[in-house]
Amino acid sequence: MTAYVVGHKTPDTDSIVGAITLAYLKTQLGEETIPVRQGVITPETQFILDTFKLPEPILKTTFAGESIYIVDYSDRDQAPDDLDETTVLGIVDHHKLGDITTSAPLECWIRPVGCSNTIIKEMYDYHQVAIPAHIAGIMMCAILSDTVIFKSPTCTPIDIKVVEELAVIAGVDDYKALAIEMFKVKSAVDGTPARDLVLRDFKDFNMSGSKVGIGQLEAIDNSVFDAIKGDLFAELKNLKAEGERHTMMLLLTDIMKEGSELLIVSDDETLANRAFNVTPVEGKAWLEGVLSRKKQIIPPMEKAFA
Ligand code: MN
Ligand code: MN
């Protein structure tokens, strides 16, 4: 039976690339497996697929009766809505353990590294399956994206070693130059509606019963957001009301300054102070050294809600 590999909702590069690279591996191992996506491709991901000449996975959001592999999450909130009607064959992830459970044994590759594709590269090595150049290229870019070119506190020496190995296989001499080009594409906001930007890399979390939405935009230099910050803030307010959320947050991450500006709208005015020890002015505060939502935002937020 054909299986599918599906990344999280609002897919980022790791989710799309992970679906492609894990499906290729599984197919090489004799299991016919198809990569799919739960949402639109970002400009960054499109750039990577164009660079290495790979087609985008097909859009698929219902999986009742199907077998699936899950990549880059283990939270139900980020899974297909009909997850309970699927058979989960495996999970490959690098986030905190979520709340997905299964009724049958499954394969789990969950490790605290910077990117799901780092783990997938190790799976290729474990199974001794050769990685084609174009597959190596997209894996390398996914790791450079998730680790913010190794600057994120989530980055480990394993991620760096894997990128260096993949660069050789992909035939890319200067992978950092390619990564800067990739982040320039990611930084481009011209003409994109504010709502689309807030939701581009967006996740909902259940924090002790409260719904919290957190988006993140990364730029080489976050002055690109200056002209549209008011519009972004207005959309945070709209989305908070529409989604019955307790809190909406957007991180404007500056890769070169190595920090993030926090935009926050919350029912609890003391939340930012309790979580990050900052006092927002008109809903905005600078978070020095904060690059990673998963490692530097979610844990203190969950503590503040506990
Ligand atoms: Mn992801
Ligand atoms: Mn990831």
GROMACS .gro file of C-alpha atoms and ligand atoms in nm:
model
  308
    1MET     CA    1   0.000   0.000   0.000
    2THR     CA    2   0.122   0.348  -0.083
    3ALA     CA    3   0.220   0.560   0.217
    4TYR     CA    4   0.250   0.937   0.241
    5VAL     CA    5   0.503   1.160   0.416
    6VAL     CA    6   0.345   1.473   0.555
    7GLY     CA    7   0.508   1.768   0.733
    8HIS     CA    8   0.325   2.010   0.961
    9LYS     CA    9   0.048   2.255   0.878
   10THR     CA   10   0.174   2.587   0.737
   11PRO     CA   11   0.474   2.397   0.605
   12ASP     CA   12   0.822   2.545   0.628
   13THR     CA   13   1.124   2.430   0.431
   14ASP     CA   14   1.207   2.145   0.671
   15SER     CA   15   0.851   2.007   0.641
   16ILE     CA   16   0.844   2.019   0.260
   17VAL     CA   17   1.201   1.901   0.207
   18GLY     CA   18   1.164   1.636   0.479
   19ALA     CA   19   0.859   1.495   0.301
   20ILE     CA   20   1.054   1.470  -0.026
   21THR     CA   21   1.375   1.329   0.122
   22LEU     CA   22   1.208   1.076   0.354
   23ALA     CA   23   0.972   0.960   0.075
   24TYR     CA   24   1.273   0.907  -0.153
   25LEU     CA   25   1.451   0.704   0.116
   26LYS     CA   26   1.145   0.490   0.193
   27THR     CA   27   1.087   0.427  -0.177
   28GLN     CA   28   1.451   0.321  -0.218
   29LEU     CA   29   1.394   0.080   0.070
   30GLY     CA   30   1.105  -0.078  -0.119
   31GLU     CA   31   0.808   0.102   0.036
   32GLU     CA   32   0.626   0.308  -0.224
   33THR     CA   33   0.597   0.646  -0.051
   34ILE     CA   34   0.472   0.982  -0.180
   35PRO     CA   35   0.567   1.326  -0.038
   36VAL     CA   36   0.274   1.561   0.025
   37ARG     CA   37   0.216   1.900   0.189
   38GLN     CA   38  -0.061   2.043   0.407
   39GLY     CA   39  -0.033   2.402   0.280
   40VAL     CA   40   0.126   2.653   0.044
   41ILE     CA   41   0.500   2.659  -0.033
   42THR     CA   42   0.692   2.961   0.098
   43PRO     CA   43   0.914   3.169  -0.133
   44GLU     CA   44   1.220   3.030   0.050
   45THR     CA   45   1.117   2.670  -0.015
   46GLN     CA   46   1.031   2.752  -0.378
   47PHE     CA   47   1.380   2.899  -0.422
   48ILE     CA   48   1.537   2.577  -0.291
   49LEU     CA   49   1.323   2.350  -0.511
   50ASP     CA   50   1.399   2.569  -0.815
   51THR     CA   51   1.773   2.570  -0.737
   52PHE     CA   52   1.789   2.189  -0.729
   53LYS     CA   53   1.517   2.136  -0.992
   54LEU     CA   54   1.271   1.935  -0.786
   55PRO     CA   55   0.890   1.955  -0.818
   56GLU     CA   56   0.679   2.062  -0.521
   57PRO     CA   57   0.491   1.785  -0.337
   58ILE     CA   58   0.118   1.763  -0.408
   59LEU     CA   59  -0.128   1.930  -0.170
   60LYS     CA   60  -0.311   1.673   0.041
   61THR     CA   61  -0.501   1.745   0.362
   62THR     CA   62  -0.719   1.437   0.420
   63PHE     CA   63  -0.571   1.097   0.498
   64ALA     CA   64  -0.855   0.881   0.638
   65GLY     CA   65  -0.772   0.514   0.578
   66GLU     CA   66  -0.415   0.593   0.463
   67SER     CA   67  -0.074   0.517   0.613
   68ILE     CA   68   0.146   0.815   0.685
   69TYR     CA   69   0.491   0.916   0.803
   70ILE     CA   70   0.507   1.239   1.002
   71VAL     CA   71   0.800   1.477   0.966
   72ASP     CA   72   0.897   1.781   1.174
   73TYR     CA   73   0.627   1.763   1.448
   74SER     CA   74   0.454   1.533   1.692
   75ASP     CA   75   0.174   1.767   1.802
   76ARG     CA   76  -0.185   1.692   1.704
   77ASP     CA   77  -0.246   2.064   1.639
   78GLN     CA   78   0.001   2.049   1.349
   79ALA     CA   79  -0.122   1.716   1.211
   80PRO     CA   80  -0.396   1.647   0.955
   81ASP     CA   81  -0.743   1.689   1.111
   82ASP     CA   82  -0.833   1.324   1.040
   83LEU     CA   83  -0.517   1.188   1.206
   84ASP     CA   84  -0.719   0.945   1.419
   85GLU     CA   85  -0.838   0.769   1.103
   86THR     CA   86  -0.484   0.711   0.973
   87THR     CA   87  -0.209   0.464   1.050
   88VAL     CA   88   0.103   0.649   1.161
   89LEU     CA   89   0.398   0.437   1.044
   90GLY     CA   90   0.665   0.666   1.180
   91ILE     CA   91   0.770   1.005   1.316
   92VAL     CA   92   1.092   1.192   1.234
   93ASP     CA   93   1.124   1.507   1.442
   94HIS     CA   94   1.347   1.742   1.640
   95HIS     CA   95   1.089   1.926   1.857
   96LYS     CA   96   0.965   1.859   2.207
   97LEU     CA   97   0.757   1.543   2.222
   98GLY     CA   98   0.397   1.625   2.134
   99ASP     CA   99   0.066   1.456   2.202
  100ILE     CA  100   0.029   1.226   1.900
  101THR     CA  101  -0.031   0.867   2.007
  102THR     CA  102  -0.082   0.553   1.799
  103SER     CA  103  -0.258   0.221   1.839
  104ALA     CA  104   0.015   0.024   1.658
  105PRO     CA  105   0.394   0.011   1.693
  106LEU     CA  106   0.575   0.276   1.491
  107GLU     CA  107   0.922   0.387   1.386
  108CYS     CA  108   1.045   0.693   1.579
  109TRP     CA  109   1.350   0.904   1.503
  110ILE     CA  110   1.330   1.195   1.746
  111ARG     CA  111   1.650   1.371   1.846
  112PRO     CA  112   1.749   1.716   1.978
  113VAL     CA  113   1.930   1.841   1.667
  114GLY     CA  114   1.873   2.154   1.457
  115CYS     CA  115   1.664   2.009   1.175
  116SER     CA  116   1.456   1.704   1.083
  117ASN     CA  117   1.667   1.669   0.768
  118THR     CA  118   1.977   1.617   0.982
  119ILE     CA  119   1.804   1.308   1.121
  120ILE     CA  120   1.692   1.198   0.773
  121LYS     CA  121   2.054   1.219   0.651
  122GLU     CA  122   2.149   0.987   0.937
  123MET     CA  123   1.869   0.753   0.829
  124TYR     CA  124   2.019   0.736   0.478
  125ASP     CA  125   2.356   0.652   0.634
  126TYR     CA  126   2.201   0.394   0.866
  127HIS     CA  127   2.030   0.220   0.573
  128GLN     CA  128   2.335   0.273   0.347
  129VAL     CA  129   2.127   0.439   0.076
  130ALA     CA  130   2.320   0.673  -0.156
  131ILE     CA  131   2.193   1.033  -0.158
  132PRO     CA  132   2.149   1.183  -0.508
  133ALA     CA  133   2.302   1.532  -0.556
  134HIS     CA  134   1.970   1.717  -0.581
  135ILE     CA  135   1.833   1.543  -0.270
  136ALA     CA  136   2.156   1.632  -0.084
  137GLY     CA  137   2.117   1.995  -0.198
  138ILE     CA  138   1.766   2.042  -0.059
  139MET     CA  139   1.853   1.863   0.266
  140MET     CA  140   2.152   2.092   0.310
  141CYS     CA  141   1.936   2.402   0.253
  142ALA     CA  142   1.671   2.280   0.498
  143ILE     CA  143   1.935   2.244   0.770
  144LEU     CA  144   2.082   2.587   0.692
  145SER     CA  145   1.729   2.733   0.711
  146ASP     CA  146   1.625   2.567   1.039
  147THR     CA  147   1.959   2.645   1.209
  148VAL     CA  148   1.968   3.003   1.067
  149ILE     CA  149   2.307   2.929   0.911
  150PHE     CA  150   2.426   2.762   1.236
  151LYS     CA  151   2.344   3.071   1.449
  152SER     CA  152   2.039   2.926   1.619
  153PRO     CA  153   2.090   2.784   1.970
  154THR     CA  154   1.919   2.470   1.834
  155CYS     CA  155   2.218   2.402   1.607
  156THR     CA  156   2.447   2.116   1.711
  157PRO     CA  157   2.789   2.000   1.585
  158ILE     CA  158   2.603   1.714   1.411
  159ASP     CA  159   2.407   1.963   1.196
  160ILE     CA  160   2.729   2.134   1.087
  161LYS     CA  161   2.900   1.804   1.005
  162VAL     CA  162   2.597   1.686   0.806
  163VAL     CA  163   2.576   2.012   0.607
  164GLU     CA  164   2.945   1.982   0.517
  165GLU     CA  165   2.896   1.625   0.397
  166LEU     CA  166   2.584   1.717   0.199
  167ALA     CA  167   2.756   2.016   0.034
  168VAL     CA  168   3.018   1.781  -0.110
  169ILE     CA  169   2.752   1.539  -0.240
  170ALA     CA  170   2.548   1.828  -0.386
  171GLY     CA  171   2.857   1.983  -0.547
  172VAL     CA  172   2.803   2.319  -0.375
  173ASP     CA  173   3.136   2.492  -0.307
  174ASP     CA  174   3.015   2.788  -0.102
  175TYR     CA  175   2.710   2.676   0.093
  176LYS     CA  176   2.708   2.986   0.313
  177ALA     CA  177   2.672   3.210   0.005
  178LEU     CA  178   2.381   2.996  -0.113
  179ALA     CA  179   2.227   3.023   0.236
  180ILE     CA  180   2.253   3.404   0.233
  181GLU     CA  181   2.082   3.406  -0.108
  182MET     CA  182   1.811   3.183   0.040
  183PHE     CA  183   1.756   3.413   0.340
  184LYS     CA  184   1.740   3.715   0.106
  185VAL     CA  185   1.447   3.545  -0.068
  186LYS     CA  186   1.298   3.476   0.274
  187SER     CA  187   1.343   3.843   0.374
  188ALA     CA  188   1.146   3.977   0.076
  189VAL     CA  189   0.810   4.112   0.193
  190ASP     CA  190   0.725   4.349  -0.092
  191GLY     CA  191   0.367   4.321  -0.202
  192THR     CA  192   0.278   4.035   0.033
  193PRO     CA  193  -0.040   4.103   0.236
  194ALA     CA  194   0.028   4.150   0.610
  195ARG     CA  195  -0.200   3.857   0.697
  196ASP     CA  196  -0.002   3.622   0.470
  197LEU     CA  197   0.322   3.735   0.637
  198VAL     CA  198   0.188   3.674   0.989
  199LEU     CA  199   0.071   3.326   0.885
  200ARG     CA  200   0.375   3.236   0.672
  201ASP     CA  201   0.555   3.051   0.951
  202PHE     CA  202   0.283   3.026   1.211
  203LYS     CA  203   0.194   2.768   1.478
  204ASP     CA  204  -0.085   2.737   1.731
  205PHE     CA  205  -0.001   2.597   2.072
  206ASN     CA  206  -0.215   2.477   2.359
  207MET     CA  207  -0.058   2.619   2.674
  208SER     CA  208  -0.228   2.484   2.986
  209GLY     CA  209  -0.562   2.516   2.808
  210SER     CA  210  -0.501   2.856   2.647
  211LYS     CA  211  -0.467   2.886   2.269
  212VAL     CA  212  -0.154   3.077   2.173
  213GLY     CA  213  -0.058   3.159   1.812
  214ILE     CA  214   0.308   3.235   1.738
  215GLY     CA  215   0.441   3.345   1.399
  216GLN     CA  216   0.801   3.415   1.302
  217LEU     CA  217   0.955   3.608   1.014
  218GLU     CA  218   1.330   3.593   0.964
  219ALA     CA  219   1.527   3.855   0.775
  220ILE     CA  220   1.892   3.928   0.711
  221ASP     CA  221   1.808   4.279   0.839
  222ASN     CA  222   1.467   4.333   0.995
  223SER     CA  223   1.446   4.698   0.895
  224VAL     CA  224   1.260   4.548   0.594
  225PHE     CA  225   0.962   4.523   0.832
  226ASP     CA  226   0.968   4.890   0.945
  227ALA     CA  227   0.714   5.017   0.693
  228ILE     CA  228   0.465   4.734   0.751
  229LYS     CA  229   0.493   4.683   1.129
  230GLY     CA  230   0.166   4.870   1.189
  231ASP     CA  231  -0.017   4.646   0.941
  232LEU     CA  232   0.136   4.332   1.094
  233PHE     CA  233   0.023   4.443   1.438
  234ALA     CA  234  -0.331   4.510   1.314
  235GLU     CA  235  -0.346   4.158   1.165
  236LEU     CA  236  -0.229   4.008   1.496
  237LYS     CA  237  -0.530   4.174   1.662
  238ASN     CA  238  -0.768   4.050   1.391
  239LEU     CA  239  -0.637   3.694   1.405
  240LYS     CA  240  -0.654   3.690   1.784
  241ALA     CA  241  -1.022   3.782   1.774
  242GLU     CA  242  -1.109   3.543   1.487
  243GLY     CA  243  -0.926   3.243   1.631
  244GLU     CA  244  -1.045   3.288   1.991
  245ARG     CA  245  -0.684   3.295   2.101
  246HIS     CA  246  -0.558   3.408   2.440
  247THR     CA  247  -0.239   3.546   2.288
  248MET     CA  248  -0.102   3.622   1.942
  249MET     CA  249   0.269   3.680   1.891
  250LEU     CA  250   0.491   3.758   1.596
  251LEU     CA  251   0.871   3.742   1.607
  252LEU     CA  252   1.061   3.961   1.365
  253THR     CA  253   1.398   3.791   1.373
  254ASP     CA  254   1.711   3.976   1.264
  255ILE     CA  255   1.972   3.720   1.162
  256MET     CA  256   2.266   3.963   1.160
  257LYS     CA  257   2.176   4.138   1.489
  258GLU     CA  258   2.097   3.795   1.639
  259GLY     CA  259   1.776   3.888   1.814
  260SER     CA  260   1.404   3.926   1.758
  261GLU     CA  261   1.151   4.201   1.795
  262LEU     CA  262   0.841   4.063   1.968
  263LEU     CA  263   0.497   4.187   1.867
  264ILE     CA  264   0.236   4.069   2.116
  265VAL     CA  265  -0.140   4.099   2.169
  266SER     CA  266  -0.259   3.915   2.480
  267ASP     CA  267  -0.543   3.891   2.731
  268ASP     CA  268  -0.271   3.897   2.997
  269GLU     CA  269  -0.067   4.216   2.999
  270THR     CA  270   0.197   4.072   3.232
  271LEU     CA  271   0.269   3.770   3.007
  272ALA     CA  272   0.572   3.907   2.816
  273ASN     CA  273   0.724   4.025   3.140
  274ARG     CA  274   0.680   3.690   3.312
  275ALA     CA  275   0.804   3.488   3.014
  276PHE     CA  276   1.087   3.706   2.882
  277ASN     CA  277   1.151   3.968   3.149
  278VAL     CA  278   1.068   4.253   2.910
  279THR     CA  279   0.798   4.520   2.923
  280PRO     CA  280   0.649   4.574   2.578
  281VAL     CA  281   0.587   4.932   2.469
  282GLU     CA  282   0.274   4.946   2.251
  283GLY     CA  283   0.294   4.567   2.220
  284LYS     CA  284   0.657   4.563   2.102
  285ALA     CA  285   0.978   4.453   2.275
  286TRP     CA  286   1.332   4.355   2.164
  287LEU     CA  287   1.444   4.008   2.269
  288GLU     CA  288   1.823   4.007   2.257
  289GLY     CA  289   1.980   3.679   2.140
  290VAL     CA  290   1.643   3.517   2.065
  291LEU     CA  291   1.643   3.334   1.731
  292SER     CA  292   1.459   3.011   1.806
  293ARG     CA  293   1.087   2.980   1.870
  294LYS     CA  294   1.119   2.619   1.980
  295LYS     CA  295   1.405   2.667   2.223
  296GLN     CA  296   1.380   3.027   2.343
  297ILE     CA  297   1.010   3.116   2.311
  298ILE     CA  298   0.796   2.806   2.373
  299PRO     CA  299   0.962   2.685   2.699
  300PRO     CA  300   0.940   3.021   2.887
  301MET     CA  301   0.587   3.074   2.754
  302GLU     CA  302   0.473   2.733   2.877
  303LYS     CA  303   0.627   2.813   3.215
  304ALA     CA  304   0.441   3.145   3.227
  305PHE     CA  305   0.111   2.969   3.151
  306ALA     CA  306   0.166   2.677   3.391
  307MN      MN  307   0.916   2.313   1.086
  308MN      MN  308   1.237   2.162   1.160
   0.00000   0.00000   0.00000
